[in-house]
mmCIF file of C-alpha atoms in Angstrom:
data_model
loop_
_atom_site.group_PDB
_atom_site.id
_atom_site.type_symbol
_atom_site.label_atom_id
_atom_site.label_comp_id
_atom_site.label_asym_id
_atom_site.label_seq_id
_atom_site.Cartn_x
_atom_site.Cartn_y
_atom_site.Cartn_z
ATOM 1 C CA ALA E 1302 -40.029 85.139 38.460
ATOM 2 C CA GLN E 1303 -37.112 82.437 38.600
ATOM 3 C CA THR E 1304 -37.634 79.922 40.493
ATOM 4 C CA VAL E 1305 -35.523 76.373 41.759
ATOM 5 C CA THR E 1306 -37.327 73.509 42.196
ATOM 6 C CA GLN E 1307 -34.528 69.793 44.185
ATOM 7 C CA SER E 1308 -36.956 67.742 43.629
ATOM 8 C CA GLN E 1309 -35.975 65.083 46.281
ATOM 9 C CA PRO E 1310 -35.337 66.141 49.546
ATOM 10 C CA GLU E 1311 -33.679 62.861 50.511
ATOM 11 C CA MET E 1312 -31.101 60.733 48.796
ATOM 12 C CA SER E 1313 -28.042 58.297 50.275
ATOM 13 C CA VAL E 1314 -24.914 56.839 49.250
ATOM 14 C CA GLN E 1315 -22.600 54.709 50.172
ATOM 15 C CA GLU E 1316 -19.302 55.774 51.168
ATOM 16 C CA ALA E 1317 -16.854 55.508 47.271
ATOM 17 C CA GLU E 1318 -20.508 54.620 45.522
ATOM 18 C CA THR E 1319 -21.096 58.018 42.941
ATOM 19 C CA VAL E 1320 -24.844 60.242 44.032
ATOM 20 C CA THR E 1321 -26.472 62.664 41.541
ATOM 21 C CA LEU E 1322 -28.725 65.319 42.826
ATOM 22 C CA SER E 1323 -31.119 67.112 40.424
ATOM 23 C CA CYS E 1324 -32.362 70.752 40.006
ATOM 24 C CA THR E 1325 -34.619 72.202 37.492
ATOM 25 C CA TYR E 1326 -34.786 75.730 37.427
ATOM 26 C CA ASP E 1327 -36.887 78.267 35.299
ATOM 27 C CA THR E 1328 -36.279 81.596 34.146
ATOM 28 C CA SER E 1329 -36.771 83.706 30.652
ATOM 29 C CA GLU E 1330 -33.267 85.315 31.187
ATOM 30 C CA SER E 1331 -30.399 84.015 29.549
ATOM 31 C CA ASP E 1332 -27.480 85.964 31.735
ATOM 32 C CA TYR E 1333 -27.514 83.834 34.708
ATOM 33 C CA TYR E 1334 -25.388 81.971 37.485
ATOM 34 C CA LEU E 1335 -26.315 78.552 38.935
ATOM 35 C CA PHE E 1336 -24.645 76.911 42.262
ATOM 36 C CA TRP E 1337 -24.495 73.945 44.921
ATOM 37 C CA TYR E 1338 -23.998 75.357 47.896
ATOM 38 C CA LYS E 1339 -23.310 72.444 50.726
ATOM 39 C CA GLN E 1340 -24.636 73.234 54.826
ATOM 40 C CA PRO E 1341 -23.761 70.350 56.663
ATOM 41 C CA PRO E 1342 -24.474 70.168 60.457
ATOM 42 C CA SER E 1343 -22.333 72.638 61.463
ATOM 43 C CA ARG E 1344 -25.114 74.471 59.311
ATOM 44 C CA GLN E 1345 -22.670 76.937 57.312
ATOM 45 C CA MET E 1346 -23.101 77.394 53.855
ATOM 46 C CA ILE E 1347 -20.172 77.089 51.982
ATOM 47 C CA LEU E 1348 -20.442 76.843 47.950
ATOM 48 C CA VAL E 1349 -19.498 73.837 46.379
ATOM 49 C CA ILE E 1350 -19.175 74.931 42.638
ATOM 50 C CA ARG E 1351 -20.950 77.703 40.276
ATOM 51 C CA GLN E 1352 -21.288 77.450 36.546
ATOM 52 C CA GLU E 1353 -21.941 80.479 34.270
ATOM 53 C CA ALA E 1354 -24.875 80.040 31.955
ATOM 54 C CA TYR E 1355 -22.795 81.131 28.606
ATOM 55 C CA LYS E 1356 -20.185 78.953 29.567
ATOM 56 C CA GLN E 1357 -21.068 75.462 27.484
ATOM 57 C CA GLN E 1358 -18.395 73.336 29.622
ATOM 58 C CA ASN E 1359 -19.502 71.845 32.767
ATOM 59 C CA ALA E 1360 -17.919 73.207 35.727
ATOM 60 C CA THR E 1361 -15.626 70.248 37.918
ATOM 61 C CA GLU E 1362 -14.059 70.311 40.886
ATOM 62 C CA ASN E 1363 -12.329 67.343 42.275
ATOM 63 C CA ARG E 1364 -15.135 64.827 43.013
ATOM 64 C CA PHE E 1365 -17.791 66.984 42.247
ATOM 65 C CA SER E 1366 -19.054 68.159 38.931
ATOM 66 C CA VAL E 1367 -22.223 69.351 37.386
ATOM 67 C CA ASN E 1368 -24.199 67.947 34.245
ATOM 68 C CA PHE E 1369 -25.815 71.659 33.200
ATOM 69 C CA GLN E 1370 -28.069 71.397 30.346
ATOM 70 C CA LYS E 1371 -29.834 74.800 29.245
ATOM 71 C CA ALA E 1372 -31.985 74.353 27.020
ATOM 72 C CA ALA E 1373 -33.568 71.643 29.408
ATOM 73 C CA LYS E 1374 -32.868 74.042 32.265
ATOM 74 C CA SER E 1375 -31.475 71.118 34.403
ATOM 75 C CA PHE E 1376 -28.420 71.314 37.020
ATOM 76 C CA SER E 1377 -27.260 68.021 38.522
ATOM 77 C CA LEU E 1378 -24.494 67.328 40.909
ATOM 78 C CA LYS E 1379 -22.544 64.356 40.266
ATOM 79 C CA ILE E 1380 -20.374 63.390 43.626
ATOM 80 C CA SER E 1381 -18.325 60.893 42.826
ATOM 81 C CA ASP E 1382 -16.066 58.638 45.807
ATOM 82 C CA SER E 1383 -18.525 59.664 48.303
ATOM 83 C CA GLN E 1384 -16.841 60.373 52.050
ATOM 84 C CA LEU E 1385 -18.435 60.793 55.130
ATOM 85 C CA GLY E 1386 -17.692 64.175 55.412
ATOM 86 C CA ASP E 1387 -20.284 64.162 52.461
ATOM 87 C CA ALA E 1388 -23.215 64.456 54.218
ATOM 88 C CA ALA E 1389 -25.156 66.919 54.709
ATOM 89 C CA MET E 1390 -27.905 69.540 52.741
ATOM 90 C CA TYR E 1391 -26.914 70.478 49.600
ATOM 91 C CA PHE E 1392 -29.205 73.244 47.940
ATOM 92 C CA CYS E 1393 -29.306 74.762 44.536
ATOM 93 C CA ALA E 1394 -29.403 78.054 43.224
ATOM 94 C CA TYR E 1395 -30.077 80.452 40.678
ATOM 95 C CA ARG E 1396 -28.233 84.832 40.616
ATOM 96 C CA SER E 1397 -29.485 86.737 38.057
ATOM 97 C CA GLY E 1398 -26.608 88.035 35.672
ATOM 98 C CA VAL E 1399 -28.819 90.952 34.847
ATOM 99 C CA TRP E 1400 -28.811 92.591 37.729
ATOM 100 C CA ALA E 1401 -25.722 92.396 40.270
ATOM 101 C CA GLY E 1402 -28.799 93.491 42.901
ATOM 102 C CA THR E 1403 -30.240 90.013 42.696
ATOM 103 C CA ALA E 1404 -30.199 87.393 45.502
ATOM 104 C CA LEU E 1405 -29.451 83.960 45.655
ATOM 105 C CA ILE E 1406 -32.529 81.749 45.071
ATOM 106 C CA PHE E 1407 -32.226 78.664 46.461
ATOM 107 C CA GLY E 1408 -33.735 75.512 45.943
ATOM 108 C CA LYS E 1409 -35.617 73.635 48.987
ATOM 109 C CA GLY E 1410 -32.240 71.732 49.828
ATOM 110 C CA THR E 1411 -31.634 67.776 49.553
ATOM 111 C CA THR E 1412 -30.487 65.752 52.216
ATOM 112 C CA LEU E 1413 -27.827 63.385 51.159
ATOM 113 C CA SER E 1414 -26.778 60.960 53.915
ATOM 114 C CA VAL E 1415 -23.375 59.180 53.010
ATOM 115 C CA SER E 1416 -23.339 55.421 54.976
ATOM 116 C CA SER E 1417 -20.319 52.897 55.383
ATOM 117 C CA GLU O 1187 -8.813 85.667 57.512
ATOM 118 C CA ALA O 1188 -11.535 86.543 55.220
ATOM 119 C CA GLN O 1189 -14.919 85.590 57.018
ATOM 120 C CA VAL O 1190 -18.136 86.892 57.282
ATOM 121 C CA THR O 1191 -18.990 87.249 60.782
ATOM 122 C CA GLN O 1192 -22.572 86.941 62.991
ATOM 123 C CA ASN O 1193 -23.239 87.817 67.005
ATOM 124 C CA PRO O 1194 -25.315 86.124 68.417
ATOM 125 C CA ARG O 1195 -25.106 82.356 67.228
ATOM 126 C CA TYR O 1196 -27.466 81.725 69.590
ATOM 127 C CA LEU O 1197 -30.596 83.911 70.787
ATOM 128 C CA ILE O 1198 -34.246 82.625 72.597
ATOM 129 C CA THR O 1199 -35.875 86.260 73.448
ATOM 130 C CA VAL O 1200 -40.202 87.591 73.891
ATOM 131 C CA THR O 1201 -42.166 88.419 71.912
ATOM 132 C CA GLY O 1202 -42.214 92.353 71.148
ATOM 133 C CA LYS O 1203 -38.928 92.883 72.792
ATOM 134 C CA LYS O 1204 -36.631 94.694 69.912
ATOM 135 C CA LEU O 1205 -33.177 92.434 68.759
ATOM 136 C CA THR O 1206 -30.136 93.360 66.624
ATOM 137 C CA VAL O 1207 -28.129 90.560 65.253
ATOM 138 C CA THR O 1208 -25.137 92.024 63.735
ATOM 139 C CA CYS O 1209 -23.455 90.817 60.708
ATOM 140 C CA SER O 1210 -19.450 91.929 60.400
ATOM 141 C CA GLN O 1211 -17.278 91.078 57.017
ATOM 142 C CA ASN O 1212 -13.657 91.800 56.208
ATOM 143 C CA MET O 1213 -13.378 91.357 52.920
ATOM 144 C CA ASN O 1214 -14.606 94.993 51.611
ATOM 145 C CA HIS O 1215 -17.006 93.624 49.354
ATOM 146 C CA GLU O 1216 -19.923 96.217 48.383
ATOM 147 C CA TYR O 1217 -22.915 93.453 48.377
ATOM 148 C CA MET O 1218 -24.001 92.281 51.838
ATOM 149 C CA SER O 1219 -27.508 90.606 52.466
ATOM 150 C CA TRP O 1220 -29.704 88.378 54.959
ATOM 151 C CA TYR O 1221 -31.255 85.338 54.237
ATOM 152 C CA ARG O 1222 -33.845 83.633 56.926
ATOM 153 C CA GLN O 1223 -33.501 79.742 56.377
ATOM 154 C CA ASP O 1224 -36.879 77.095 57.428
ATOM 155 C CA PRO O 1225 -37.218 74.216 57.130
ATOM 156 C CA GLY O 1226 -38.897 72.735 53.287
ATOM 157 C CA LEU O 1227 -38.640 76.506 52.030
ATOM 158 C CA GLY O 1228 -34.789 77.096 51.563
ATOM 159 C CA LEU O 1229 -33.092 80.006 52.180
ATOM 160 C CA ARG O 1230 -35.140 83.770 51.268
ATOM 161 C CA GLN O 1231 -33.328 86.903 51.022
ATOM 162 C CA ILE O 1232 -35.076 89.563 53.789
ATOM 163 C CA TYR O 1233 -32.769 92.640 52.544
ATOM 164 C CA TYR O 1234 -30.257 93.831 51.152
ATOM 165 C CA SER O 1235 -27.306 96.327 50.184
ATOM 166 C CA MET O 1236 -25.506 97.500 47.220
ATOM 167 C CA ASN O 1237 -23.282 99.696 48.795
ATOM 168 C CA VAL O 1238 -23.159 101.654 51.765
ATOM 169 C CA GLU O 1239 -26.465 103.493 53.226
ATOM 170 C CA VAL O 1240 -27.524 102.168 49.995
ATOM 171 C CA THR O 1241 -30.339 98.732 51.230
ATOM 172 C CA ASP O 1242 -33.703 97.177 49.495
ATOM 173 C CA LYS O 1243 -36.229 95.113 49.995
ATOM 174 C CA GLY O 1244 -35.913 91.113 49.649
ATOM 175 C CA ASP O 1245 -38.615 88.721 48.822
ATOM 176 C CA VAL O 1246 -39.673 88.451 53.063
ATOM 177 C CA PRO O 1247 -39.300 92.190 54.589
ATOM 178 C CA GLU O 1248 -42.045 92.342 56.641
ATOM 179 C CA GLY O 1249 -40.675 92.886 60.110
ATOM 180 C CA TYR O 1250 -37.252 93.436 59.628
ATOM 181 C CA LYS O 1251 -35.319 96.901 59.315
ATOM 182 C CA VAL O 1252 -31.582 97.168 57.783
ATOM 183 C CA SER O 1253 -28.995 100.068 57.944
ATOM 184 C CA ARG O 1254 -25.298 99.972 56.397
ATOM 185 C CA LYS O 1255 -23.713 102.759 57.802
ATOM 186 C CA GLU O 1256 -20.355 101.678 57.359
ATOM 187 C CA LYS O 1257 -19.403 99.113 54.690
ATOM 188 C CA ARG O 1258 -18.562 95.938 57.012
ATOM 189 C CA ASN O 1259 -21.428 95.796 58.690
ATOM 190 C CA PHE O 1260 -24.903 95.151 58.032
ATOM 191 C CA PRO O 1261 -26.964 94.608 61.427
ATOM 192 C CA LEU O 1262 -30.485 92.948 60.963
ATOM 193 C CA ILE O 1263 -33.195 94.671 63.845
ATOM 194 C CA LEU O 1264 -36.456 93.416 64.748
ATOM 195 C CA GLU O 1265 -38.153 96.154 66.270
ATOM 196 C CA SER O 1266 -40.476 94.136 67.304
ATOM 197 C CA PRO O 1267 -40.124 90.179 67.090
ATOM 198 C CA SER O 1268 -42.999 87.636 67.208
ATOM 199 C CA PRO O 1269 -43.292 83.364 67.274
ATOM 200 C CA ASN O 1270 -43.407 83.765 62.860
ATOM 201 C CA GLN O 1271 -39.649 85.023 63.140
ATOM 202 C CA THR O 1272 -38.265 81.882 64.414
ATOM 203 C CA SER O 1273 -36.144 81.014 61.877
ATOM 204 C CA LEU O 1274 -32.059 80.442 60.720
ATOM 205 C CA TYR O 1275 -30.783 83.564 59.837
ATOM 206 C CA PHE O 1276 -27.470 84.493 57.876
ATOM 207 C CA CYS O 1277 -25.624 86.835 56.802
ATOM 208 C CA ALA O 1278 -24.244 87.061 53.055
ATOM 209 C CA SER O 1279 -21.265 89.204 51.142
ATOM 210 C CA SER O 1280 -20.136 88.952 47.980
ATOM 211 C CA LEU O 1281 -18.207 91.585 45.465
ATOM 212 C CA THR O 1282 -21.643 93.241 43.419
ATOM 213 C CA SER O 1283 -21.059 91.138 40.330
ATOM 214 C CA SER O 1284 -23.636 88.348 40.037
ATOM 215 C CA ALA O 1285 -21.006 85.823 39.234
ATOM 216 C CA ASN O 1286 -19.198 86.662 42.372
ATOM 217 C CA GLU O 1287 -19.557 83.862 44.782
ATOM 218 C CA GLN O 1288 -21.433 85.230 48.010
ATOM 219 C CA PHE O 1289 -19.941 84.282 51.891
ATOM 220 C CA PHE O 1290 -22.052 83.164 54.584
ATOM 221 C CA GLY O 1291 -21.988 83.893 57.974
ATOM 222 C CA PRO O 1292 -22.200 81.272 60.507
ATOM 223 C CA GLY O 1293 -25.501 82.062 60.942
ATOM 224 C CA THR O 1294 -27.918 83.182 63.878
ATOM 225 C CA ARG O 1295 -30.764 80.620 65.164
ATOM 226 C CA LEU O 1296 -33.443 82.486 66.802
ATOM 227 C CA THR O 1297 -36.443 81.059 68.681
ATOM 228 C CA VAL O 1298 -38.821 84.090 69.934
ATOM 229 C CA LEU O 1299 -41.179 83.084 72.426
#
């Protein structure tokens, strides 16, 4: 069974600084997708970034980028120029590409606080 | 506006009193799913549906039922709620492919006394 591990329950960063959230996963599949979701205090789940396992190039969305290390099964999220609005819980998630019915498998989350 | 809606957003109930949490999406998505979120556990899938009349169990289905009579609706039914079902519930939908983003509803905070 696939598992997702986020080893940092809490992280903090100052405004305008850069922070990296860690995520590792375990799978025997070669076809899969990785996601980072943000959950602000409103509790809404918001997709931050997505990475296809078959792509070597790391995904980037504005201030958010990932470091995808397929061999190491690592998928970290880098937030550059942190803003107060980035404060939230962040979830790393895995979804098998083998069968469309599979669930998103989530890590336990990292709470990010941003100070001014 | 493309969205997933859930009702109610908050519910306090008592043990054994049947309840239904509704979920509706307006994006013509085939795939719909229910998750529960508990502190320290992340989100775990309860049930999912690949299309109308096609449903299956996720990782934590005990105590829950679902139905998919229409493509847009996917209600979650708790026939006899218990305190261990106190949780934050999310409905999500997507196109069938695993590559596609799952769109989440706003969540339903359920407390069972």
